[in-house]
CSV table of C-alpha atoms in Angstrom, one decimal:
chain,number,residue,atom,x,y,z
A,4,MET,CA,-84.9,-35.4,69.3
A,5,VAL,CA,-82.8,-32.8,67.7
A,6,ARG,CA,-79.5,-33.8,66.3
A,7,ARG,CA,-76.6,-31.4,66.5
A,8,SER,CA,-73.7,-31.4,64.2
A,9,THR,CA,-70.4,-31.7,65.7
A,10,VAL,CA,-67.8,-29.0,64.8
A,11,ASP,CA,-64.1,-29.9,64.9
A,12,ARG,CA,-62.6,-27.1,67.0
A,13,SER,CA,-59.1,-28.6,67.2
A,14,PRO,CA,-56.3,-26.3,65.9
A,15,GLN,CA,-56.0,-26.3,62.1
A,16,PRO,CA,-52.9,-25.5,59.9
A,17,PRO,CA,-52.8,-22.0,58.7
A,18,MET,CA,-53.3,-22.9,55.1
A,19,TYR,CA,-56.6,-24.6,55.9
A,20,GLU,CA,-57.6,-21.9,58.2
A,21,ALA,CA,-57.3,-19.3,55.5
A,22,ASP,CA,-59.4,-21.3,53.1
A,23,TYR,CA,-62.0,-22.1,55.7
A,24,GLU,CA,-62.3,-18.4,56.7
A,25,ALA,CA,-62.7,-17.4,53.0
A,26,GLY,CA,-65.4,-20.0,52.5
A,27,THR,CA,-67.4,-19.2,55.6
A,28,ALA,CA,-67.2,-15.4,55.6
A,29,GLU,CA,-70.8,-15.1,54.6
A,30,LEU,CA,-72.0,-17.5,57.3
A,31,ALA,CA,-70.2,-15.9,60.2
A,32,PRO,CA,-69.1,-12.4,59.2
A,33,GLY,CA,-68.6,-11.4,62.8
A,34,GLU,CA,-66.5,-14.4,63.7
A,35,SER,CA,-64.6,-14.2,60.4
A,36,SER,CA,-63.6,-10.6,60.9
A,37,LYS,CA,-62.0,-11.5,64.3
A,38,ARG,CA,-60.1,-14.6,63.2
A,39,ARG,CA,-58.9,-13.7,59.6
A,40,PRO,CA,-55.7,-11.8,59.3
A,41,SER,CA,-55.9,-8.7,57.1
A,42,GLY,CA,-54.7,-9.2,53.5
A,43,THR,CA,-53.8,-12.9,53.8
A,44,GLY,CA,-55.5,-14.0,50.6
A,45,SER,CA,-54.0,-11.2,48.4
A,46,ARG,CA,-50.5,-11.9,49.6
A,47,GLY,CA,-50.8,-15.5,48.7
A,48,ALA,CA,-52.0,-14.8,45.1
A,49,GLY,CA,-49.3,-12.2,44.5
A,50,GLY,CA,-46.6,-14.6,45.7
A,51,ARG,CA,-47.7,-17.3,43.3
A,52,TRP,CA,-47.7,-14.7,40.4
A,53,LEU,CA,-44.2,-13.7,41.2
A,54,VAL,CA,-43.0,-17.3,41.3
A,55,TRP,CA,-44.4,-18.0,37.8
A,56,THR,CA,-43.0,-14.8,36.4
A,57,PHE,CA,-39.6,-15.7,37.7
A,58,ARG,CA,-39.8,-19.1,36.2
A,59,VAL,CA,-40.7,-17.7,32.8
A,60,VAL,CA,-37.8,-15.3,32.9
A,61,VAL,CA,-35.4,-18.1,33.8
A,62,TRP,CA,-36.6,-20.3,31.0
A,63,VAL,CA,-36.2,-17.4,28.5
A,64,VAL,CA,-32.7,-16.8,29.6
A,65,LEU,CA,-31.8,-20.5,29.4
A,66,LEU,CA,-33.3,-20.7,25.9
A,67,VAL,CA,-31.3,-17.6,24.7
A,68,ILE,CA,-28.1,-19.1,26.1
A,69,GLY,CA,-28.7,-22.4,24.5
A,70,TYR,CA,-29.5,-20.8,21.1
A,71,ARG,CA,-26.3,-18.7,21.2
A,72,GLY,CA,-24.3,-21.8,22.1
A,73,VAL,CA,-25.7,-23.9,19.3
A,74,MET,CA,-25.1,-21.1,16.7
A,75,ALA,CA,-21.5,-20.6,17.9
A,76,ILE,CA,-20.9,-24.3,17.3
A,77,VAL,CA,-22.5,-24.3,13.9
A,78,LEU,CA,-20.8,-21.1,12.7
A,79,ASN,CA,-17.4,-22.0,14.3
A,80,GLU,CA,-17.4,-18.7,16.3
A,81,THR,CA,-14.8,-18.1,19.0
A,82,PRO,CA,-15.5,-15.9,22.0
A,83,PRO,CA,-13.9,-12.5,21.9
A,84,SER,CA,-10.7,-12.1,23.8
A,85,ASN,CA,-10.2,-9.4,26.5
A,86,SER,CA,-6.5,-9.1,25.7
A,87,SER,CA,-5.2,-6.4,23.4
A,88,PRO,CA,-4.8,-7.4,19.8
A,89,ALA,CA,-1.3,-8.3,18.7
A,90,PRO,CA,0.4,-5.6,16.6
A,91,THR,CA,0.3,-6.3,12.9
A,92,ALA,CA,3.3,-6.2,10.7
A,93,PRO,CA,3.9,-3.1,8.6
A,94,ALA,CA,2.5,-3.3,5.1
A,95,THR,CA,5.9,-2.5,3.6
A,96,PRO,CA,9.4,-3.2,4.9
A,97,ASP,CA,11.0,-0.3,6.7
A,98,PHE,CA,13.7,0.2,4.0
A,99,PRO,CA,15.2,3.7,3.6
A,100,ALA,CA,14.1,4.0,-0.1
A,101,GLN,CA,14.8,7.8,-0.4
A,102,GLU,CA,18.3,7.6,1.0
A,103,ALA,CA,19.0,4.5,-1.2
A,104,SER,CA,17.9,6.4,-4.3
A,105,ALA,CA,20.4,9.2,-3.6
A,106,TYR,CA,23.1,6.6,-2.8
A,107,ALA,CA,22.4,4.8,-6.1
A,108,LEU,CA,22.6,8.1,-8.1
A,109,GLN,CA,26.0,8.8,-6.6
A,110,PHE,CA,27.2,5.3,-7.4
A,111,GLY,CA,25.9,5.7,-11.0
A,112,GLN,CA,28.0,8.8,-11.5
A,113,VAL,CA,31.1,6.6,-10.9
A,114,TYR,CA,30.0,3.3,-12.4
A,115,LEU,CA,28.7,4.7,-15.7
A,116,ASN,CA,31.9,6.7,-16.4
A,117,ALA,CA,34.8,4.6,-17.4
A,118,SER,CA,38.0,5.3,-19.3
A,119,PRO,CA,41.4,3.5,-19.4
A,120,ALA,CA,43.1,6.8,-18.6
A,121,THR,CA,41.2,7.1,-15.3
A,122,ALA,CA,40.8,3.4,-14.4
A,123,SER,CA,42.7,3.7,-11.2
A,124,GLN,CA,40.7,6.7,-10.0
A,125,ARG,CA,37.5,4.9,-10.9
A,126,ALA,CA,38.5,1.9,-8.8
A,127,SER,CA,39.3,4.1,-5.9
A,128,ASP,CA,36.0,5.9,-6.2
A,129,LEU,CA,34.0,2.6,-6.5
A,130,ALA,CA,35.7,1.3,-3.3
A,131,SER,CA,33.6,3.6,-1.2
A,132,PHE,CA,30.4,1.9,-2.5
A,133,LEU,CA,31.6,-1.7,-2.3
A,134,PRO,CA,31.9,-4.1,0.6
A,135,PRO,CA,35.4,-4.1,2.3
A,136,GLY,CA,37.8,-6.5,0.5
A,137,ALA,CA,35.7,-6.7,-2.7
A,138,SER,CA,37.5,-9.0,-5.2
A,139,ASP,CA,36.8,-6.9,-8.3
A,140,PRO,CA,37.6,-3.2,-7.7
A,141,GLN,CA,36.3,-2.3,-11.2
A,142,LEU,CA,33.0,-4.2,-10.6
A,143,GLY,CA,32.9,-6.1,-13.9
A,144,TRP,CA,34.6,-3.6,-16.2
A,145,ASN,CA,37.6,-5.1,-18.1
A,146,GLY,CA,39.4,-1.8,-18.5
A,147,GLY,CA,38.8,-1.4,-22.3
A,148,GLY,CA,36.8,1.1,-24.2
A,149,SER,CA,34.9,3.9,-22.4
A,150,LEU,CA,31.6,4.8,-20.9
A,151,ARG,CA,30.3,8.4,-20.7
A,152,LEU,CA,27.3,9.3,-18.6
A,153,GLN,CA,25.2,12.2,-19.9
A,154,SER,CA,22.3,12.1,-17.5
A,155,GLU,CA,20.6,9.9,-14.9
A,156,GLN,CA,17.4,9.9,-12.8
A,157,VAL,CA,15.8,7.5,-10.4
A,158,ALA,CA,13.1,5.5,-12.2
A,159,GLY,CA,11.9,3.4,-9.3
A,160,VAL,CA,12.8,1.5,-6.1
A,161,GLN,CA,11.8,-2.2,-5.7
A,162,VAL,CA,12.0,-3.1,-2.0
A,163,GLN,CA,12.5,-6.8,-1.2
A,164,ASP,CA,12.7,-6.6,2.6
A,165,ALA,CA,14.0,-4.3,5.4
A,166,HIS,CA,17.6,-4.6,4.2
A,167,HIS,CA,17.5,-5.3,0.4
A,168,ALA,CA,16.2,-3.3,-2.5
A,169,THR,CA,16.9,-2.6,-6.2
A,170,VAL,CA,17.1,1.0,-7.3
A,171,THR,CA,16.4,1.5,-11.0
A,172,LEU,CA,18.2,4.4,-12.7
A,173,LEU,CA,17.1,5.8,-16.1
A,174,ALA,CA,20.3,7.1,-17.7
A,175,ARG,CA,21.7,8.2,-21.0
A,176,VAL,CA,25.1,6.6,-21.6
A,177,ASN,CA,27.2,7.1,-24.7
A,178,GLY,CA,24.2,8.9,-26.2
A,179,LYS,CA,21.8,6.0,-25.7
A,180,LEU,CA,18.9,5.7,-23.2
A,181,MET,CA,19.1,2.7,-20.8
A,182,GLU,CA,18.1,1.6,-17.4
A,183,LEU,CA,20.4,0.3,-14.7
A,184,GLY,CA,19.3,-1.9,-11.8
A,185,VAL,CA,21.4,-1.2,-8.7
A,186,PRO,CA,21.2,-3.7,-5.8
A,187,VAL,CA,21.5,-1.9,-2.4
A,188,TYR,CA,21.9,-3.3,1.1
A,189,ALA,CA,21.0,-1.1,4.1
A,190,THR,CA,21.4,-1.7,7.8
A,191,ALA,CA,22.1,0.2,11.0
A,192,GLY,CA,22.2,3.5,9.1
A,193,GLY,CA,24.8,2.2,6.5
A,194,MET,CA,24.6,1.2,2.9
A,195,VAL,CA,26.6,-0.7,0.3
A,196,ILE,CA,26.2,-1.9,-3.3
A,197,SER,CA,25.6,-5.6,-2.6
A,198,GLY,CA,26.3,-6.9,-6.1
A,199,GLU,CA,26.9,-6.2,-9.8
A,200,PRO,CA,24.3,-3.9,-11.4
A,201,ALA,CA,22.2,-5.0,-14.3
A,202,TRP,CA,21.9,-3.2,-17.7
A,203,LEU,CA,18.1,-3.0,-18.6
A,204,PRO,CA,16.3,-1.8,-21.7
A,205,ALA,CA,14.9,1.7,-21.8
A,206,PRO,CA,11.1,2.2,-21.8
A,207,LYS,CA,9.9,1.4,-25.3
A,208,THR,CA,8.2,4.0,-27.5
A,209,VAL,CA,4.4,3.4,-27.9
A,210,THR,CA,1.7,5.0,-30.1
A,211,PRO,CA,-1.0,6.8,-28.2
A,212,PRO,CA,-4.6,6.3,-29.3
A,213,SER,CA,-6.1,8.6,-31.9
A,214,PRO,CA,-8.2,11.4,-30.3
A,215,GLN,CA,-12.0,11.3,-30.8
A,216,PRO,CA,-13.3,13.8,-33.3
A,217,VAL,CA,-15.0,16.8,-31.8
A,218,ASN,CA,-17.3,19.6,-33.0
A,219,SER,CA,-15.2,22.7,-33.5
A,220,ASP,CA,-16.5,26.1,-32.6
A,221,ASP,CA,-15.2,28.2,-35.5
A,222,ALA,CA,-16.4,31.5,-34.2
A,223,THR,CA,-14.8,31.1,-30.8
A,224,GLN,CA,-11.7,29.8,-32.4
A,225,SER,CA,-11.4,32.8,-34.6
A,226,ALA,CA,-11.9,35.2,-31.6
A,227,LEU,CA,-9.2,33.4,-29.6
A,228,THR,CA,-6.8,33.4,-32.4
A,229,ARG,CA,-6.9,37.2,-32.3
A,230,GLN,CA,-6.8,37.3,-28.5
A,231,LEU,CA,-4.2,34.7,-27.4
A,232,PRO,CA,-1.1,36.3,-29.0
A,233,ALA,CA,-1.3,39.2,-26.6
A,234,PHE,CA,-1.9,36.8,-23.7
A,235,PHE,CA,1.1,34.7,-24.5
A,236,ALA,CA,3.3,37.8,-25.0
A,237,ALA,CA,2.3,38.9,-21.5
A,238,TYR,CA,2.8,35.3,-20.2
A,239,ALA,CA,6.3,35.1,-21.6
A,240,SER,CA,7.4,38.4,-20.0
A,241,GLY,CA,5.6,37.9,-16.7
A,242,ASP,CA,4.2,41.4,-16.8
A,243,GLN,CA,1.4,41.2,-14.2
A,244,SER,CA,-0.4,44.4,-15.1
A,245,THR,CA,-0.8,43.2,-18.7
A,246,LEU,CA,-1.4,39.6,-17.8
A,247,GLY,CA,-4.1,40.4,-15.4
A,248,ARG,CA,-6.3,41.8,-18.2
A,249,PHE,CA,-6.6,38.3,-19.7
A,250,LEU,CA,-7.3,36.3,-16.5
A,251,ALA,CA,-10.6,35.3,-15.0
A,252,PRO,CA,-11.5,36.7,-11.6
A,253,GLY,CA,-9.6,34.9,-8.8
A,254,THR,CA,-6.9,33.5,-11.2
A,255,THR,CA,-3.2,34.3,-10.8
A,256,LEU,CA,-0.3,33.4,-13.0
A,257,THR,CA,3.4,34.0,-12.4
A,258,GLY,CA,4.4,34.0,-16.1
A,259,LEU,CA,7.8,32.9,-17.5
A,260,GLY,CA,9.7,36.0,-16.4
A,261,GLY,CA,11.4,36.7,-19.7
A,262,SER,CA,13.0,33.3,-20.1
A,263,VAL,CA,11.5,33.2,-23.5
A,264,VAL,CA,10.1,35.7,-26.0
A,265,TYR,CA,6.7,35.3,-27.7
A,266,GLY,CA,7.0,34.3,-31.4
A,267,SER,CA,3.6,33.3,-32.7
A,268,VAL,CA,0.5,31.2,-32.2
A,269,THR,CA,0.4,28.5,-34.8
A,270,GLY,CA,-2.8,26.8,-33.8
A,271,VAL,CA,-5.9,26.9,-31.6
A,272,THR,CA,-8.4,24.0,-31.2
A,273,THR,CA,-11.7,25.0,-29.6
A,274,PRO,CA,-14.4,22.4,-29.2
A,275,ALA,CA,-18.0,23.6,-29.0
A,276,GLY,CA,-19.5,23.9,-25.5
A,277,SER,CA,-20.8,26.2,-22.8
A,278,ASP,CA,-19.2,29.2,-21.2
A,279,VAL,CA,-16.4,27.1,-19.8
A,280,ARG,CA,-14.1,25.5,-22.4
A,281,HIS,CA,-11.0,23.4,-22.5
A,282,ILE,CA,-8.9,24.4,-25.5
A,283,VAL,CA,-5.4,23.5,-26.9
A,284,ALA,CA,-3.1,26.3,-28.1
A,285,THR,CA,0.3,25.9,-29.9
A,286,VAL,CA,2.8,28.7,-29.5
A,287,VAL,CA,6.3,29.3,-30.8
A,288,TRP,CA,8.8,30.7,-28.2
A,289,LYS,CA,12.1,32.5,-29.2
A,290,ILE,CA,15.1,31.7,-27.0
A,291,PRO,CA,16.8,35.0,-26.2
A,292,GLY,CA,20.5,35.7,-25.6
A,293,GLN,CA,21.8,33.6,-28.5
A,294,PRO,CA,24.2,35.0,-31.2
A,295,GLY,CA,22.5,35.8,-34.4
A,296,LYS,CA,23.2,33.4,-37.2
A,297,THR,CA,21.3,33.4,-40.5
A,298,THR,CA,20.1,30.0,-41.7
A,299,ARG,CA,18.3,28.9,-44.8
A,300,THR,CA,15.0,29.5,-43.1
A,301,GLY,CA,16.0,33.0,-42.2
A,302,ASN,CA,15.9,32.4,-38.4
A,303,THR,CA,18.6,34.0,-36.3
A,304,ALA,CA,17.8,32.4,-32.9
A,305,ALA,CA,16.5,29.1,-31.6
A,306,ASN,CA,12.7,28.7,-31.7
A,307,LEU,CA,10.7,26.1,-29.8
A,308,GLU,CA,7.1,25.2,-30.6
A,309,MET,CA,5.1,24.1,-27.5
A,310,THR,CA,1.5,23.1,-26.8
A,311,TYR,CA,-0.6,24.2,-23.9
A,312,ALA,CA,-4.0,23.2,-22.4
A,313,LEU,CA,-6.0,26.2,-21.3
A,314,THR,CA,-9.3,26.5,-19.5
A,315,ILE,CA,-11.2,29.6,-20.6
A,316,VAL,CA,-14.5,31.1,-19.2
A,317,LYS,CA,-16.8,33.6,-20.9
A,318,GLN,CA,-18.0,36.6,-19.0
A,319,HIS,CA,-19.9,39.5,-20.4
A,320,GLY,CA,-19.1,38.3,-24.0
A,321,THR,CA,-15.3,38.1,-23.5
A,322,TRP,CA,-13.2,35.0,-23.0
A,323,TYR,CA,-10.8,34.9,-20.0
A,324,VAL,CA,-8.0,32.4,-19.1
A,325,GLN,CA,-8.8,30.5,-15.9
A,326,SER,CA,-5.8,28.1,-16.1
A,327,ILE,CA,-2.8,27.1,-18.2
A,328,ALA,CA,-0.9,23.8,-18.1
A,329,PRO,CA,1.0,21.4,-20.4
A,330,SER,CA,-1.2,19.6,-22.9
A,331,THR,CA,-1.4,15.8,-23.0
A,332,GLN,CA,-2.5,16.1,-26.7
A,333,ALA,CA,-0.4,17.0,-29.7
A,334,GLY,CA,-0.9,20.4,-31.3
A,335,GLY,CA,-4.2,20.7,-33.2
A,336,GLN,CA,-6.0,18.2,-31.0
A,337,PRO,CA,-8.7,19.1,-28.4
């Protein structure tokens, strides 16, 4: 007797069918080629790969978001705002300092001149600077003695806010140097002296540090002592044709236009160095147009000794002037 195996030919779910066909392809190739859909196995594997890839990406995104959130809490960070930043306040109050300086100078002309003979005129002139109905028309002056202003300049402006500032005047009154603090109030294009001024001390005299000793170039100093008198004579007159012979290429100098006359060179300090040097020269100017008057020294006109800082350059064995300016050092110092 031959036993036959029974094959279940009832309909199967597609997922089992696909596995069955893949496992029995070698046993029944003909039948498999008819029943298996083309590409079924490859689509199933590709779908599972996409699912796992998508899951990995989702987990990475969640980890990044979680990390940023934790760091924000630890560092006390706040999320950026989409709104425009609020305008910041100006670094300095919008006070009309330049106009207040001119206003204080005009006030000083009146305030620092006082005489019993002109007291009523002074009070009238001060009224234009004081608030209406001011109780003291002389602003602190008792009507005795006298004040005489020789000169004044603005030394500084200390701004307190958009309406208040103190203008400091450097002035010479009755022959003495002093400073005057003037309180100024400004608003809506108007100004007024808001209180009594304060008499302040003048800047004190100090002693500058001694210059460091330098190595002097005696040969160059001797050559410049012979050359600089002609240069300063041309510089005093402003004669461009003569002055140009002493100037380095590209350098132009206006000169003094005859306001002084060359007298003499009394000193030249020339430190050793390269073909570009910074020297100090002291020159005596004569002031023209004064009546002759013989003094014990034999001078008949006013002389002024002044010190200049010059930059000189050496070209083809000759020194030329590249620049001239006031010196910060005393005569005889480098």
